[in-house]
Tab-separated table of N, CA, C and O in Angstrom:
chain	number	residue	atom	x	y	z
D	19	MET	N	74.521	164.445	-15.499
D	19	MET	CA	74.756	163.417	-15.154
D	19	MET	C	75.550	162.683	-15.212
D	19	MET	O	75.717	162.901	-16.728
D	20	ILE	N	77.069	162.592	-14.079
D	20	ILE	CA	78.293	161.907	-14.792
D	20	ILE	C	77.764	160.601	-13.424
D	20	ILE	O	77.223	160.217	-12.838
D	21	CYS	N	77.733	159.441	-14.581
D	21	CYS	CA	77.356	158.220	-13.833
D	21	CYS	C	79.062	157.656	-12.228
D	21	CYS	O	80.104	157.959	-12.388
D	22	ARG	N	78.015	157.844	-11.567
D	22	ARG	CA	79.157	157.003	-10.064
D	22	ARG	C	79.437	155.969	-10.322
D	22	ARG	O	80.540	155.743	-9.547
D	23	SER	N	79.183	155.172	-11.155
D	23	SER	CA	80.400	153.767	-11.329
D	23	SER	C	81.791	153.762	-12.653
D	23	SER	O	82.618	153.729	-12.389
D	24	CYS	N	81.129	154.553	-13.393
D	24	CYS	CA	82.329	154.615	-14.579
D	24	CYS	C	82.436	156.122	-14.837
D	24	CYS	O	83.241	155.798	-15.565
D	25	GLY	N	81.442	157.035	-14.681
D	25	GLY	CA	82.536	158.312	-14.964
D	25	GLY	C	81.930	158.653	-16.222
D	25	GLY	O	82.160	159.658	-17.128
D	26	THR	N	80.328	158.284	-16.816
D	26	THR	CA	80.484	158.266	-18.438
D	26	THR	C	78.829	159.635	-18.369
D	26	THR	O	78.383	159.426	-16.891
D	27	GLU	N	79.333	160.376	-19.099
D	27	GLU	CA	78.124	161.372	-19.170
D	27	GLU	C	77.238	160.543	-19.627
D	27	GLU	O	76.806	160.618	-20.701
D	28	ILE	N	76.033	160.877	-18.900
D	28	ILE	CA	74.790	160.464	-18.691
D	28	ILE	C	73.688	161.043	-18.902
D	28	ILE	O	73.709	162.660	-18.568
D	29	ALA	N	72.422	160.858	-19.563
D	29	ALA	CA	71.251	162.331	-19.097
D	29	ALA	C	70.805	162.443	-18.600
D	29	ALA	O	70.835	161.520	-17.420
D	30	ASP	N	70.748	163.622	-17.772
D	30	ASP	CA	69.636	163.937	-16.351
D	30	ASP	C	68.127	162.406	-15.625
D	30	ASP	O	68.462	162.330	-14.935
D	31	LYS	N	67.607	162.654	-16.596
D	31	LYS	CA	66.789	161.252	-16.601
D	31	LYS	C	67.144	160.074	-16.887
D	31	LYS	O	66.090	159.455	-16.730
D	32	ALA	N	68.530	159.941	-16.880
D	32	ALA	CA	68.345	158.137	-16.910
D	32	ALA	C	68.720	157.528	-15.645
D	32	ALA	O	68.534	157.924	-14.408
D	33	ILE	N	67.849	156.754	-15.799
D	33	ILE	CA	67.274	155.524	-14.387
D	33	ILE	C	68.807	154.823	-14.471
D	33	ILE	O	69.595	154.533	-12.822
D	34	ILE	N	69.220	154.260	-15.673
D	34	ILE	CA	70.642	153.282	-15.389
D	34	ILE	C	72.179	154.229	-16.533
D	34	ILE	O	71.265	154.800	-17.283
D	35	CYS	N	73.064	154.184	-16.030
D	35	CYS	CA	74.184	154.015	-17.538
D	35	CYS	C	73.955	153.101	-18.377
D	35	CYS	O	73.593	151.567	-18.294
D	36	TYR	N	73.886	153.482	-19.586
D	36	TYR	CA	73.740	152.543	-20.593
D	36	TYR	C	74.984	152.451	-20.747
D	36	TYR	O	75.467	151.532	-21.742
D	37	ARG	N	76.435	152.650	-20.095
D	37	ARG	CA	77.237	152.219	-20.587
D	37	ARG	C	77.693	151.179	-19.415
D	37	ARG	O	78.674	149.564	-20.237
D	38	CYS	N	78.069	150.486	-18.738
D	38	CYS	CA	77.988	149.982	-17.386
D	38	CYS	C	76.426	149.579	-16.571
D	38	CYS	O	76.772	148.401	-16.204
D	39	GLY	N	75.439	149.917	-16.973
D	39	GLY	CA	74.660	149.082	-15.992
D	39	GLY	C	73.985	149.502	-15.532
D	39	GLY	O	72.898	148.863	-14.237
D	40	ALA	N	75.318	150.754	-14.300
D	40	ALA	CA	74.485	151.571	-12.776
D	40	ALA	C	73.761	151.967	-12.809
D	40	ALA	O	73.732	152.634	-13.260
D	41	ALA	N	72.899	151.462	-11.295
D	41	ALA	CA	71.667	152.728	-11.103
D	41	ALA	C	72.429	154.445	-10.921
D	41	ALA	O	73.322	154.066	-10.499
D	42	THR	N	71.744	155.090	-11.122
D	42	THR	CA	71.693	156.337	-10.826
D	42	THR	C	71.367	156.646	-9.541
D	42	THR	O	71.202	157.700	-8.949
D	43	THR	N	70.035	156.213	-8.920
D	43	THR	CA	69.855	155.882	-7.348
D	43	THR	C	69.653	155.073	-6.857
D	43	THR	O	70.102	154.056	-7.602
D	44	ASP	N	70.223	155.538	-5.420
D	44	ASP	CA	69.858	154.636	-4.434
D	44	ASP	C	68.583	153.598	-4.541
D	44	ASP	O	67.784	154.384	-4.848
D	45	PRO	N	68.875	152.210	-4.624
D	45	PRO	CA	67.438	151.435	-4.274
D	45	PRO	C	66.742	151.492	-3.337
D	45	PRO	O	67.102	152.237	-2.286
D	46	LEU	N	65.050	151.653	-3.308
D	46	LEU	CA	63.868	152.128	-2.031
D	46	LEU	C	63.887	151.348	-1.048
D	46	LEU	O	63.372	151.508	-0.325
D	47	ARG	N	63.798	149.583	-1.673
D	47	ARG	CA	63.654	148.637	-0.594
D	47	ARG	C	65.033	148.113	-0.931
D	47	ARG	O	65.576	147.592	-2.211
D	48	LYS	N	65.275	147.402	0.146
D	48	LYS	CA	66.745	145.947	-0.031
D	48	LYS	C	66.569	144.710	0.028
D	48	LYS	O	64.832	144.483	0.183
D	49	PRO	N	66.667	144.215	-0.734
D	49	PRO	CA	66.586	143.073	-1.422
D	49	PRO	C	65.769	141.640	-0.441
D	49	PRO	O	67.114	142.116	0.886
D	50	ALA	N	65.229	140.894	-0.166
D	50	ALA	CA	64.649	139.872	1.091
D	50	ALA	C	66.109	138.642	1.149
D	50	ALA	O	66.891	138.655	0.208
D	51	GLU	N	66.342	138.663	1.646
D	51	GLU	CA	67.151	137.711	2.648
D	51	GLU	C	67.020	135.949	1.760
D	51	GLU	O	65.908	135.942	1.843
D	52	ILE	N	67.956	135.410	1.680
D	52	ILE	CA	67.468	133.647	1.148
D	52	ILE	C	68.357	132.974	2.475
D	52	ILE	O	68.942	133.445	3.197
D	53	ARG	N	66.891	132.818	2.456
D	53	ARG	CA	67.179	131.454	3.881
D	53	ARG	C	67.315	130.943	4.036
D	53	ARG	O	66.861	129.360	2.548
D	54	ARG	N	68.000	129.734	3.976
D	54	ARG	CA	69.353	128.859	3.711
D	54	ARG	C	68.298	127.988	4.407
D	54	ARG	O	67.947	128.120	5.715
D	55	ARG	N	67.673	126.713	3.698
D	55	ARG	CA	67.076	125.340	4.487
D	55	ARG	C	68.307	124.484	5.153
D	55	ARG	O	69.087	123.984	4.261
D	56	SER	N	67.368	123.427	6.378
D	56	SER	CA	68.235	122.929	6.961
D	56	SER	C	68.363	121.448	6.084
D	56	SER	O	67.266	121.370	5.388
D	57	ARG	N	69.540	121.041	5.885
D	57	ARG	CA	69.422	118.854	5.410
D	57	ARG	C	69.067	118.513	6.654
D	57	ARG	O	69.491	117.194	5.748
D	58	LEU	N	69.254	118.988	7.541
D	58	LEU	CA	68.227	117.711	9.230
D	58	LEU	C	67.238	117.222	8.370
D	58	LEU	O	66.717	115.898	8.558
D	59	VAL	N	66.270	118.354	8.245
D	59	VAL	CA	64.815	117.550	7.723
D	59	VAL	C	64.618	116.501	6.396
D	59	VAL	O	64.076	115.347	6.900
D	60	PRO	N	65.173	117.003	5.296
D	60	PRO	CA	64.558	115.882	4.523
D	60	PRO	C	65.605	114.420	5.175
D	60	PRO	O	65.161	113.165	4.317
D	61	ALA	N	66.260	114.650	6.109
D	61	ALA	CA	67.032	113.569	5.845
D	61	ALA	C	66.190	112.415	7.393
D	61	ALA	O	66.665	111.248	7.154
D	62	VAL	N	65.809	113.713	7.947
D	62	VAL	CA	64.936	113.110	8.917
D	62	VAL	C	63.715	111.487	8.446
D	62	VAL	O	62.751	110.704	9.157
D	63	LEU	N	63.123	112.911	7.541
D	63	LEU	CA	62.214	112.898	6.634
D	63	LEU	C	62.336	110.532	6.152
D	63	LEU	O	61.368	110.305	6.055
D	64	LEU	N	63.385	110.720	5.238
D	64	LEU	CA	63.899	109.815	4.609
D	64	LEU	C	64.067	108.447	5.580
D	64	LEU	O	63.185	108.095	5.786
D	65	VAL	N	64.904	108.478	6.833
D	65	VAL	CA	64.825	107.805	8.068
D	65	VAL	C	63.525	107.048	8.346
D	65	VAL	O	62.377	105.875	8.231
D	66	LEU	N	62.601	108.282	8.574
D	66	LEU	CA	60.889	108.052	8.607
D	66	LEU	C	60.292	107.783	7.867
D	66	LEU	O	59.913	106.458	7.860
D	67	PHE	N	60.380	107.726	6.562
D	67	PHE	CA	59.921	106.938	5.182
D	67	PHE	C	60.363	105.644	5.671
D	67	PHE	O	60.001	104.754	5.322
D	68	VAL	N	61.638	105.470	5.458
D	68	VAL	CA	62.167	104.041	5.893
D	68	VAL	C	61.594	103.141	6.983
D	68	VAL	O	61.140	101.808	6.691
D	69	LEU	N	61.845	103.890	7.639
D	69	LEU	CA	60.845	102.844	8.916
D	69	LEU	C	59.187	102.218	9.066
D	69	LEU	O	59.120	101.513	9.815
D	70	VAL	N	58.679	104.227	8.431
D	70	VAL	CA	56.947	103.496	8.594
D	70	VAL	C	57.174	102.103	7.425
D	70	VAL	O	55.967	101.595	7.965
D	71	GLY	N	57.677	102.847	6.129
D	71	GLY	CA	57.245	101.787	5.033
D	71	GLY	C	58.069	100.528	5.670
D	71	GLY	O	56.598	99.076	5.515
D	72	LEU	N	58.994	100.190	6.728
D	72	LEU	CA	59.441	98.804	7.156
D	72	LEU	C	58.776	98.339	8.079
D	72	LEU	O	58.192	97.093	7.703
D	73	TYR	N	57.875	99.390	9.025
D	73	TYR	CA	56.689	98.700	9.480
D	73	TYR	C	55.693	98.737	8.921
D	73	TYR	O	55.150	97.004	9.566
D	74	VAL	N	55.147	98.979	8.236
D	74	VAL	CA	53.658	98.954	7.323
D	74	VAL	C	53.567	97.690	7.331
D	74	VAL	O	53.040	96.636	6.131
D	75	GLY	N	54.935	98.155	6.148
D	75	GLY	CA	55.124	96.780	5.397
D	75	GLY	C	55.199	95.204	5.718
D	75	GLY	O	54.665	94.596	5.148
D	76	PHE	N	56.064	95.188	6.847
D	76	PHE	CA	56.109	93.923	8.049
D	76	PHE	C	54.652	94.179	9.007
D	76	PHE	O	54.420	92.045	8.642
D	77	ALA	N	54.106	94.316	8.974
D	77	ALA	CA	52.752	94.215	9.171
D	77	ALA	C	51.253	94.281	8.908
D	77	ALA	O	50.571	93.288	8.613
D	78	GLY	N	52.033	94.140	7.730
D	78	GLY	CA	51.230	94.119	6.666
D	78	GLY	C	51.021	93.078	5.947
D	78	GLY	O	49.705	91.823	5.073
D	79	GLU	N	52.089	91.871	6.032
D	79	GLU	CA	51.861	90.049	5.510
D	79	GLU	C	50.533	89.633	6.705
D	79	GLU	O	50.882	88.990	5.820
D	80	THR	N	50.598	90.158	7.899
D	80	THR	CA	49.168	89.382	8.132
D	80	THR	C	48.111	89.526	7.634
D	80	THR	O	46.675	88.781	7.060
D	81	VAL	N	48.299	90.556	6.427
D	81	VAL	CA	46.568	91.789	6.065
D	81	VAL	C	46.882	90.243	4.598
D	81	VAL	O	45.469	90.186	3.762
D	82	VAL	N	47.327	90.963	3.495
D	82	VAL	CA	47.227	90.548	1.807
D	82	VAL	C	48.202	89.454	1.601
D	82	VAL	O	48.739	88.748	3.047
D	83	PRO	N	48.334	89.064	0.982
D	83	PRO	CA	48.996	87.802	0.661
D	83	PRO	C	49.987	87.911	0.375
D	83	PRO	O	50.703	88.773	0.542
D	84	PRO	N	51.161	86.515	0.941
D	84	PRO	CA	52.395	86.798	1.389
D	84	PRO	C	53.217	87.368	0.319
D	84	PRO	O	52.530	86.960	-1.461
D	85	GLY	N	53.941	88.174	0.025
D	85	GLY	CA	54.412	88.824	-0.887
D	85	GLY	C	54.106	90.250	-1.580
D	85	GLY	O	55.124	91.275	-2.020
D	86	PHE	N	53.273	90.166	-0.838
D	86	PHE	CA	52.608	91.838	-1.007
D	86	PHE	C	52.384	92.607	-0.475
D	86	PHE	O	52.396	93.949	-0.313
D	87	GLY	N	52.963	91.966	1.134
D	87	GLY	CA	53.069	93.357	2.292
D	87	GLY	C	54.312	94.361	2.814
D	87	GLY	O	53.478	95.418	2.098
D	88	LEU	N	55.335	94.054	1.926
D	88	LEU	CA	56.182	94.998	2.352
D	88	LEU	C	55.723	95.896	0.589
D	88	LEU	O	56.406	97.235	1.569
D	89	PRO	N	55.646	96.256	-0.370
D	89	PRO	CA	55.254	96.834	-0.980
D	89	PRO	C	54.526	97.918	-0.863
D	89	PRO	O	54.483	98.855	-0.919
D	90	ALA	N	53.380	96.889	-0.680
D	90	ALA	CA	52.209	97.355	-0.567
D	90	ALA	C	52.444	98.754	1.115
D	90	ALA	O	52.206	100.122	0.881
D	91	GLY	N	53.220	98.090	1.622
D	91	GLY	CA	53.878	98.530	3.136
D	91	GLY	C	54.206	100.341	2.626
D	91	GLY	O	54.757	100.973	3.248
D	92	ILE	N	55.813	99.572	1.886
D	92	ILE	CA	56.240	100.594	1.626
D	92	ILE	C	56.064	102.025	0.300
D	92	ILE	O	55.936	103.506	0.713
D	93	THR	N	54.797	101.835	0.035
D	93	THR	CA	53.743	102.677	-0.652
D	93	THR	C	53.079	103.413	-0.042
D	93	THR	O	52.995	104.323	0.143
D	94	LEU	N	52.144	102.815	1.422
D	94	LEU	CA	51.337	102.859	2.509
D	94	LEU	C	52.092	104.200	2.937
D	94	LEU	O	52.060	105.642	3.233
D	95	GLY	N	53.706	103.885	3.385
D	95	GLY	CA	54.262	104.516	4.374
D	95	GLY	C	54.766	105.937	3.282
D	95	GLY	O	54.999	107.322	4.204
D	96	ALA	N	55.086	105.460	1.678
D	96	ALA	CA	56.324	106.680	1.400
D	96	ALA	C	54.392	107.600	1.467
D	96	ALA	O	54.362	109.508	0.859
D	97	VAL	N	53.491	107.187	1.166
D	97	VAL	CA	51.896	108.554	1.215
D	97	VAL	C	51.943	108.764	2.345
D	97	VAL	O	51.497	110.410	2.233
D	98	ILE	N	52.105	107.841	3.444
D	98	ILE	CA	51.063	109.115	5.021
D	98	ILE	C	52.625	110.279	4.672
D	98	ILE	O	52.102	111.399	4.829
D	99	ILE	N	53.826	110.002	4.143
D	99	ILE	CA	55.526	110.664	4.686
D	99	ILE	C	55.031	112.032	3.793
D	99	ILE	O	55.030	113.213	4.470
D	100	PHE	N	54.528	111.543	2.594
D	100	PHE	CA	54.393	112.809	1.400
D	100	PHE	C	53.411	114.138	1.840
D	100	PHE	O	53.761	115.097	1.847
D	101	LEU	N	52.137	113.290	3.234
D	101	LEU	CA	51.286	114.235	3.429
D	101	LEU	C	51.997	114.970	4.464
D	101	LEU	O	51.205	115.924	4.309
D	102	ILE	N	52.143	114.337	5.353
D	102	ILE	CA	52.681	114.520	6.617
D	102	ILE	C	53.359	115.900	5.947
D	102	ILE	O	53.635	116.761	6.283
D	103	ALA	N	54.764	115.887	4.979
D	103	ALA	CA	55.715	117.124	4.480
D	103	ALA	C	54.549	117.960	3.641
D	103	ALA	O	55.095	119.035	3.952
D	104	GLN	N	53.573	117.409	3.177
D	104	GLN	CA	53.035	119.060	2.243
D	104	GLN	C	52.399	119.730	3.219
D	104	GLN	O	52.053	120.674	3.239
D	105	LEU	N	52.212	118.683	4.499
D	105	LEU	CA	51.262	119.664	5.412
D	105	LEU	C	52.275	120.069	6.235
D	105	LEU	O	52.099	122.071	6.707
D	106	VAL	N	53.149	120.246	6.634
D	106	VAL	CA	54.279	121.245	7.377
D	106	VAL	C	55.119	122.040	7.082
D	106	VAL	O	54.925	123.449	7.170
D	107	ARG	N	54.872	121.309	5.180
D	107	ARG	CA	55.641	123.141	4.823
D	107	ARG	C	54.512	123.857	3.558
D	107	ARG	O	54.675	124.848	3.328
D	108	ALA	N	53.254	123.259	4.446
D	108	ALA	CA	51.940	124.273	3.324
D	108	ALA	C	52.234	126.044	3.719
D	108	ALA	O	52.848	126.311	4.969
D	109	PRO	N	51.798	126.747	3.440
D	109	PRO	CA	52.674	128.549	3.412
D	109	PRO	C	51.821	128.463	4.551
D	109	PRO	O	49.932	128.483	3.919
D	110	ARG	N	51.447	129.369	5.195
D	110	ARG	CA	50.602	130.136	6.915
D	110	ARG	C	50.327	131.308	6.531
D	110	ARG	O	51.034	132.222	5.534
D	111	ARG	N	48.898	130.597	5.794
D	111	ARG	CA	48.438	132.067	6.037
D	111	ARG	C	48.086	132.890	6.807
D	111	ARG	O	47.312	132.753	8.226
D	112	ARG	N	48.197	134.895	7.381
D	112	ARG	CA	47.636	135.375	8.201
D	112	ARG	C	46.586	136.037	7.870
D	112	ARG	O	46.067	136.322	6.841
């Protein structure tokens, strides 16, 4: 058999050419398409994270001692956004 890619003589039962590495047969399946992710979703999540963190932080000033509301609110907001993002990205089972 002759390699379709480089013209080297190879064994009749060869799967690939030993010289160039080209396959001797056509692929049975087409490779899966790679879908590009949108950059809009992370940007929206970041803005939402900041807004929720600020809201919860300033609202928390009335509940916790002064000075602890904003960091606690930002942390709580981050946890909420992270959980929502995980729910959205979770693979759906059929």
